[in-house]
Short mmCIF file of C-alpha atoms in Angstrom, two decimals:
data_model
loop_
_atom_site.label_atom_id
_atom_site.label_comp_id
_atom_site.label_asym_id
_atom_site.label_seq_id
_atom_site.Cartn_x
_atom_site.Cartn_y
_atom_site.Cartn_z
CA MET A 1127 52.32 87.74 -242.32
CA THR A 1128 55.95 88.23 -241.48
CA ALA A 1129 59.04 85.87 -243.23
CA THR A 1130 60.96 83.58 -241.30
CA PRO A 1131 65.00 83.26 -240.72
CA GLU A 1132 64.27 79.79 -242.48
CA GLN A 1133 61.98 81.39 -245.44
CA GLU A 1134 64.32 84.29 -246.47
CA ARG A 1135 67.26 82.19 -246.09
CA PRO A 1136 69.46 81.99 -250.04
CA GLY A 1137 69.11 78.39 -251.55
CA ARG A 1138 66.42 77.03 -249.11
CA ILE A 1139 64.50 75.79 -252.68
CA MET A 1140 67.39 74.20 -254.01
CA ALA A 1141 68.80 72.50 -250.50
CA ARG A 1142 64.84 71.16 -249.51
CA GLU A 1143 64.19 69.72 -253.24
CA ILE A 1144 68.01 67.85 -253.28
CA ARG A 1145 66.80 66.94 -250.15
CA GLU A 1146 63.63 65.34 -251.55
CA GLN A 1147 65.21 63.09 -253.85
CA PRO A 1148 65.79 59.70 -251.56
CA ASP A 1149 61.85 59.98 -251.55
CA VAL A 1150 61.40 60.35 -255.51
CA LEU A 1151 63.30 57.84 -256.05
CA ARG A 1152 61.28 55.58 -253.89
CA ARG A 1153 58.15 56.88 -255.59
CA LEU A 1154 59.49 55.87 -258.65
CA LEU A 1155 60.66 52.22 -258.09
CA GLY A 1156 57.19 52.13 -256.46
CA THR A 1157 54.33 53.45 -258.15
CA GLY A 1158 56.05 54.38 -260.99
CA ALA A 1159 58.67 51.11 -262.54
CA ALA A 1160 55.00 48.52 -263.52
CA ARG A 1161 53.96 51.99 -266.35
CA ILE A 1162 57.28 52.23 -267.06
CA GLN A 1163 57.79 48.78 -267.91
CA ASP A 1164 54.45 48.57 -269.78
CA VAL A 1165 55.63 51.44 -271.71
CA ALA A 1166 59.07 49.63 -272.30
CA ARG A 1167 56.91 46.19 -273.34
CA GLN A 1168 55.30 48.73 -276.58
CA VAL A 1169 58.47 49.88 -277.68
CA ALA A 1170 61.20 48.52 -280.38
CA ALA A 1171 63.56 49.85 -282.47
CA ARG A 1172 66.66 49.62 -284.59
CA PHE A 1173 67.78 53.03 -284.26
CA VAL A 1174 67.66 55.82 -281.07
CA LEU A 1175 67.71 59.37 -281.23
CA LEU A 1176 67.94 61.37 -277.65
CA THR A 1177 66.71 64.81 -277.74
CA ALA A 1178 66.91 66.85 -274.89
CA ARG A 1179 68.19 70.41 -273.21
CA GLY A 1180 70.76 71.90 -270.79
CA THR A 1181 69.95 69.47 -267.58
CA SER A 1182 67.65 66.87 -269.92
CA ASP A 1183 70.22 66.38 -272.32
CA ASN A 1184 72.83 65.01 -269.73
CA ALA A 1185 70.16 62.35 -268.98
CA ALA A 1186 69.77 61.76 -272.36
CA LEU A 1187 73.56 61.21 -272.41
CA TYR A 1188 73.24 58.98 -269.94
CA ALA A 1189 70.52 57.02 -271.76
CA LYS A 1190 72.98 56.76 -274.54
CA TYR A 1191 75.44 55.02 -272.50
CA LEU A 1192 72.69 52.66 -271.07
CA LEU A 1193 71.07 51.89 -274.84
CA GLU A 1194 74.50 51.42 -276.80
CA ILE A 1195 76.27 49.55 -273.45
CA ARG A 1196 73.17 47.47 -272.12
CA LEU A 1197 71.37 46.78 -275.39
CA GLY A 1198 73.73 47.22 -278.35
CA LEU A 1199 71.23 49.43 -279.86
CA PRO A 1200 73.28 52.56 -281.69
CA CYS A 1201 71.88 56.07 -280.58
CA GLY A 1202 72.84 59.32 -281.63
CA LEU A 1203 71.77 62.79 -279.58
CA ALA A 1204 69.48 64.75 -282.16
CA SER A 1205 70.39 68.50 -283.53
CA MET A 1206 67.17 69.97 -283.40
CA SER A 1207 67.88 73.20 -285.47
CA THR A 1208 68.70 70.63 -288.15
CA THR A 1209 64.13 70.26 -288.05
CA THR A 1210 63.49 73.63 -286.22
CA ALA A 1211 65.85 76.09 -288.77
CA TYR A 1212 66.23 74.19 -291.57
CA GLY A 1213 63.31 72.13 -292.07
CA ALA A 1214 65.08 69.35 -292.35
CA ARG A 1215 62.85 65.93 -292.88
CA PRO A 1216 65.10 62.41 -292.08
CA ASP A 1217 63.12 59.04 -292.69
CA LEU A 1218 62.44 58.06 -288.85
CA ARG A 1219 60.87 54.84 -289.49
CA ASP A 1220 61.70 52.82 -287.03
CA VAL A 1221 63.62 55.09 -285.02
CA LEU A 1222 62.86 55.40 -281.83
CA VAL A 1223 62.89 59.17 -280.72
CA ILE A 1224 63.29 59.98 -276.83
CA THR A 1225 62.82 63.25 -275.37
CA VAL A 1226 63.69 64.16 -272.11
CA SER A 1227 62.21 67.52 -271.20
CA GLN A 1228 61.72 68.16 -267.20
CA SER A 1229 59.16 70.74 -267.74
CA GLY A 1230 57.78 69.56 -271.43
CA GLY A 1231 56.94 73.56 -272.71
CA SER A 1232 60.36 74.12 -274.87
CA PRO A 1233 59.20 74.91 -278.13
CA ASP A 1234 61.93 73.49 -279.85
CA LEU A 1235 61.51 70.52 -278.47
CA VAL A 1236 57.83 70.24 -279.56
CA ALA A 1237 58.10 70.78 -282.64
CA SER A 1238 60.91 68.67 -283.46
CA THR A 1239 59.50 65.82 -281.55
CA LYS A 1240 56.15 66.60 -283.81
CA ALA A 1241 58.03 66.36 -286.84
CA ALA A 1242 59.87 63.20 -286.04
CA ARG A 1243 55.92 61.54 -285.14
CA GLU A 1244 55.02 62.92 -288.63
CA ALA A 1245 58.48 61.08 -290.39
CA GLY A 1246 57.51 57.83 -288.33
CA ALA A 1247 59.18 57.22 -285.69
CA ILE A 1248 58.29 56.15 -282.28
CA THR A 1249 58.19 59.13 -280.02
CA LEU A 1250 58.65 59.11 -276.19
CA ALA A 1251 58.02 61.96 -274.16
CA VAL A 1252 60.44 61.59 -270.12
CA THR A 1253 58.87 64.66 -268.41
CA ASN A 1254 58.09 65.33 -264.94
CA ASN A 1255 54.90 67.32 -266.45
CA PRO A 1256 52.56 64.39 -267.97
CA ASP A 1257 49.81 67.26 -269.35
CA SER A 1258 52.65 69.16 -270.96
CA PRO A 1259 52.61 70.44 -274.84
CA LEU A 1260 56.04 67.61 -275.22
CA ALA A 1261 53.51 64.31 -273.96
CA ALA A 1262 50.77 65.59 -275.69
CA VAL A 1263 52.85 64.99 -279.35
CA SER A 1264 53.99 62.18 -278.26
CA GLU A 1265 53.31 58.67 -278.96
CA HIS A 1266 54.38 57.33 -275.24
CA HIS A 1267 55.07 59.52 -272.10
CA ILE A 1268 57.72 58.25 -269.07
CA ASP A 1269 56.62 60.84 -265.36
CA VAL A 1270 59.67 61.02 -263.76
CA MET A 1271 57.05 61.66 -260.64
CA ALA A 1272 59.45 64.42 -258.91
CA GLY A 1273 57.16 66.73 -257.93
CA PRO A 1274 57.19 70.66 -258.54
CA GLU A 1275 60.58 72.14 -258.87
CA LYS A 1276 60.34 75.36 -257.44
CA ALA A 1277 64.48 76.55 -257.53
CA LEU A 1278 66.17 77.02 -261.35
CA PRO A 1279 69.15 74.72 -261.11
CA ALA A 1280 67.82 71.57 -261.68
CA THR A 1281 68.39 68.39 -259.38
CA LYS A 1282 65.58 66.26 -258.14
CA THR A 1283 64.27 66.38 -261.84
CA TYR A 1284 67.78 64.94 -263.16
CA THR A 1285 68.29 62.21 -260.85
CA ALA A 1286 64.68 61.00 -261.48
CA SER A 1287 65.51 61.66 -265.37
CA LEU A 1288 68.38 59.08 -264.88
CA LEU A 1289 66.34 56.55 -262.64
CA ALA A 1290 63.26 56.34 -265.84
CA LEU A 1291 65.72 56.12 -268.31
CA TYR A 1292 67.74 53.47 -266.60
CA LEU A 1293 64.58 51.74 -265.56
CA PHE A 1294 63.07 52.07 -269.40
CA VAL A 1295 66.09 50.71 -270.81
CA GLU A 1296 65.72 47.61 -268.37
CA GLY A 1297 62.46 47.26 -269.47
CA LEU A 1298 63.04 46.76 -273.11
CA ARG A 1299 65.95 44.27 -272.20
CA GLY A 1300 63.25 42.44 -270.83
CA THR A 1301 64.47 42.42 -267.33
CA ASP A 1302 63.07 44.55 -263.60
CA GLY A 1303 66.01 46.96 -263.60
CA SER A 1304 64.30 47.99 -259.55
CA ALA A 1305 66.13 44.78 -257.92
CA VAL A 1306 69.17 46.69 -259.01
CA ALA A 1307 68.55 50.67 -258.18
CA ALA A 1308 66.13 48.92 -254.71
CA VAL A 1309 69.39 50.03 -252.58
CA LEU A 1310 69.79 54.23 -254.63
CA PRO A 1311 66.88 55.38 -252.23
CA ASP A 1312 68.59 54.53 -248.33
CA LEU A 1313 72.24 54.69 -250.25
CA ALA A 1314 71.05 58.79 -251.44
CA ALA A 1315 69.79 59.37 -248.01
CA GLU A 1316 72.84 58.61 -246.52
CA LEU A 1317 74.65 60.95 -248.45
CA LEU A 1318 73.24 63.28 -248.20
CA THR A 1319 73.40 63.75 -244.57
CA ARG A 1320 76.83 64.23 -245.37
CA GLN A 1321 76.83 67.69 -246.43
CA ASP A 1322 79.55 69.16 -243.70
CA GLU A 1323 81.90 66.91 -245.88
CA VAL A 1324 80.99 68.98 -248.43
CA ARG A 1325 81.17 72.44 -247.21
CA THR A 1326 84.61 72.15 -246.26
CA LEU A 1327 85.60 71.47 -249.54
CA ALA A 1328 83.38 73.96 -250.55
CA SER A 1329 85.56 76.59 -248.62
CA ARG A 1330 88.53 74.95 -250.79
CA TYR A 1331 87.06 76.23 -254.06
CA ARG A 1332 85.14 79.17 -253.07
CA PHE A 1333 87.81 81.59 -254.85
CA ALA A 1334 88.03 79.35 -258.04
CA GLY A 1335 88.70 81.27 -261.10
CA ARG A 1336 87.94 78.20 -263.37
CA MET A 1337 87.37 74.39 -262.69
CA VAL A 1338 87.97 71.08 -264.69
CA ILE A 1339 85.48 68.32 -263.99
CA THR A 1340 86.10 65.03 -266.02
CA SER A 1341 85.54 61.49 -266.19
CA ARG A 1342 84.67 58.70 -268.42
CA GLY A 1343 82.12 55.80 -269.57
CA TYR A 1344 77.99 56.18 -267.07
CA GLY A 1345 79.98 58.59 -265.46
CA TYR A 1346 81.15 61.44 -268.04
CA PRO A 1347 77.14 62.82 -268.16
CA THR A 1348 77.63 63.04 -263.94
CA ALA A 1349 80.32 65.45 -265.12
CA LYS A 1350 78.50 67.55 -267.56
CA GLU A 1351 76.10 68.10 -265.18
CA ALA A 1352 77.84 69.08 -262.35
CA ALA A 1353 79.75 71.60 -264.43
CA LEU A 1354 76.37 72.91 -265.06
CA LYS A 1355 75.55 73.18 -261.88
CA LEU A 1356 78.70 74.88 -260.73
CA MET A 1357 78.15 77.33 -263.47
CA GLU A 1358 74.21 78.29 -263.34
CA THR A 1359 74.40 78.38 -259.79
CA SER A 1360 78.11 79.73 -258.63
CA TYR A 1361 78.98 81.17 -262.19
CA ILE A 1362 82.17 80.17 -261.58
CA PRO A 1363 83.66 78.62 -265.11
CA ALA A 1364 83.55 74.49 -264.95
CA LEU A 1365 84.92 73.02 -268.19
CA SER A 1366 83.43 69.05 -268.13
CA TYR A 1367 85.30 66.64 -270.83
CA SER A 1368 85.75 63.20 -271.21
CA GLY A 1369 88.81 61.77 -269.96
CA ALA A 1370 90.02 60.94 -273.38
CA ASP A 1371 89.13 64.33 -274.81
CA LEU A 1372 91.22 65.90 -271.85
CA LEU A 1373 94.21 64.60 -272.61
CA HIS A 1374 93.89 65.58 -276.41
CA GLY A 1375 94.80 69.69 -275.96
CA PRO A 1376 92.93 70.74 -272.96
CA LEU A 1377 95.41 68.89 -270.66
CA ALA A 1378 97.38 71.59 -271.54
CA MET A 1379 95.49 74.39 -269.10
CA VAL A 1380 95.71 71.89 -266.43
CA ASP A 1381 97.96 73.48 -263.36
CA ASN A 1382 98.68 73.58 -259.96
CA ILE A 1383 95.93 76.39 -259.19
CA SER A 1384 92.65 75.33 -260.87
CA PRO A 1385 91.00 72.63 -259.18
CA VAL A 1386 90.06 69.17 -261.35
CA ILE A 1387 87.34 67.21 -260.14
CA ALA A 1388 86.86 64.01 -261.14
CA VAL A 1389 84.09 61.61 -261.08
CA VAL A 1390 85.33 57.86 -260.73
CA THR A 1391 82.98 54.86 -261.47
CA ASP A 1392 84.19 51.81 -259.83
CA GLY A 1393 83.61 49.85 -262.95
CA GLN A 1394 84.74 49.68 -266.27
CA GLY A 1395 84.69 53.35 -266.74
CA GLY A 1396 86.83 54.48 -263.78
CA LEU A 1397 89.66 51.64 -264.93
CA ALA A 1398 89.65 53.48 -268.10
CA LEU A 1399 89.74 57.03 -266.25
CA GLN A 1400 92.93 55.97 -264.58
CA PRO A 1401 95.79 57.26 -267.70
CA VAL A 1402 94.22 60.68 -267.27
CA LEU A 1403 94.06 60.19 -263.02
CA ASP A 1404 97.85 59.44 -263.04
CA ARG A 1405 98.53 62.56 -265.46
CA LEU A 1406 96.41 64.86 -263.75
CA ARG A 1407 98.71 63.77 -260.39
CA GLY A 1408 101.57 64.35 -262.42
CA ARG A 1409 101.01 67.61 -263.34
CA GLY A 1410 100.63 68.21 -259.85
CA ALA A 1411 97.03 69.17 -260.27
CA ASP A 1412 94.68 69.78 -257.43
CA LEU A 1413 92.80 67.40 -257.42
CA MET A 1414 89.42 66.49 -256.15
CA VAL A 1415 87.98 62.59 -256.45
CA VAL A 1416 84.62 61.87 -256.29
CA GLY A 1417 84.42 58.35 -256.05
CA PRO A 1418 85.36 54.46 -253.91
CA GLU A 1419 87.50 55.09 -250.99
CA ALA A 1420 90.67 53.94 -252.87
CA GLN A 1421 90.78 56.80 -255.29
CA VAL A 1422 89.43 59.32 -253.14
CA ALA A 1423 92.80 58.29 -250.47
CA GLN A 1424 95.11 59.34 -253.89
CA ALA A 1425 94.16 62.80 -254.63
CA SER A 1426 94.21 66.14 -252.77
CA ALA A 1427 90.34 66.23 -252.04
CA GLY A 1428 87.44 64.18 -252.17
CA PHE A 1429 84.18 62.53 -251.27
CA VAL A 1430 83.93 58.61 -250.80
CA LEU A 1431 80.79 57.14 -252.33
CA PRO A 1432 79.97 53.52 -250.97
CA THR A 1433 79.94 51.85 -254.63
CA ALA A 1434 80.40 48.44 -253.36
CA GLY A 1435 77.63 46.33 -254.39
CA VAL A 1436 76.08 48.90 -256.31
CA ALA A 1437 75.67 48.29 -260.21
CA GLU A 1438 78.64 50.71 -262.50
CA GLU A 1439 75.22 51.64 -264.65
CA VAL A 1440 73.12 53.19 -261.47
CA GLN A 1441 75.86 55.06 -260.04
CA PRO A 1442 75.26 57.72 -261.71
CA VAL A 1443 72.35 58.40 -259.65
CA LEU A 1444 74.07 58.57 -256.43
CA GLU A 1445 77.33 60.27 -257.99
CA ILE A 1446 75.82 63.85 -258.82
CA LEU A 1447 74.48 64.02 -255.31
CA PRO A 1448 77.29 65.23 -253.39
CA LEU A 1449 78.50 67.59 -256.51
CA GLN A 1450 75.15 69.66 -256.27
CA LEU A 1451 75.92 70.06 -252.82
CA LEU A 1452 78.73 71.20 -253.74
CA ALA A 1453 77.49 73.97 -256.07
CA TYR A 1454 74.73 74.70 -254.30
CA GLU A 1455 77.90 75.39 -250.52
CA VAL A 1456 79.77 76.91 -252.65
CA THR A 1457 76.79 79.62 -254.51
CA ILE A 1458 76.48 79.90 -250.82
CA ALA A 1459 79.93 80.46 -249.48
CA ARG A 1460 80.72 83.43 -252.70
CA GLY A 1461 77.38 84.82 -251.04
CA GLN A 1462 74.79 84.28 -254.20
CA ASP A 1463 71.58 82.72 -254.06
CA PRO A 1464 71.75 79.58 -255.58
CA ASP A 1465 67.82 79.43 -256.02
CA ALA A 1466 67.47 82.08 -258.82
CA PRO A 1467 70.65 82.51 -260.44
CA ARG A 1468 71.22 85.43 -262.46
CA ALA A 1469 69.84 85.45 -266.25
CA LEU A 1470 67.79 82.53 -265.73
CA ALA A 1471 64.00 81.21 -266.23
CA LYS A 1472 62.74 77.83 -265.09
CA VAL A 1473 61.36 76.98 -268.69
CA THR A 1474 63.71 77.95 -271.29
CA GLU A 1475 61.99 78.21 -274.69
CA THR A 1476 64.43 78.04 -277.24
CA ARG A 1477 63.30 77.30 -280.96
#
């Protein structure tokens, strides 16, 4: 059978999966929320270790902010090689180890989680595959219910992981986070209708030789994920920094040529980023802002997010959407296929 033009179009799979995200969020808030609450009721810990790679690592960083801010639980990001390469076996009694993985198939994630459970940890896998090896070796499992993800760049599994982790942390607090998150699916659908705005931004940045992406607080994982999406799809070197770290040296490389994208969360994170935005404007940076209208108005370019009435801690679910679209549109404008970045595989098997 002859393929149709739509079936042959580069990026068609990534575009479809980006559009699926409102429905994924609705599904997770519907049938998934009660299951996540049930898992949360079974878990108690004095310390949390988060284990992940790639896009899932950025979701884990978001969970770190949630756990430390919302629960006051100390958290760390695990270095898996201490277990898989060096054979270290720390005492993990009363420690909750959360492993986030889209596929649940990477050998180092499975091995480190298995070792953590043997060392006394409470283990929780957050995956898009309940039949995965990672789910099998973990004591508890949360299915992010995103459905099969075919494009190499992860999009819908990222936002689904964010929402699942938010609901889990709220469950640990003894509250139902679904009421706060209920606004997300409709707002996500609204944002995804604005692809023409993003296409205009993409025409501005298609020839960029380098990009810097910055944020603070809950927006910092968004900056890291946006940089990853741009690098793996368009091959543009995209450097992500906490706004605080940007001022500690990397600011020197900022000029009026290389674009800077600032993710400005409406809340304490955005307030903490203000001195950084002032310094960037002072250096004449080509500054694009993703955030509230008042912040976009002071930048060279931007994308306004509907943040009124949206709690700061769930805004990252919305913040990443225009940046996923930007990665897609820049890649298409550069004549590349975002569905199949060179040298990458859907399941990365590190050890």
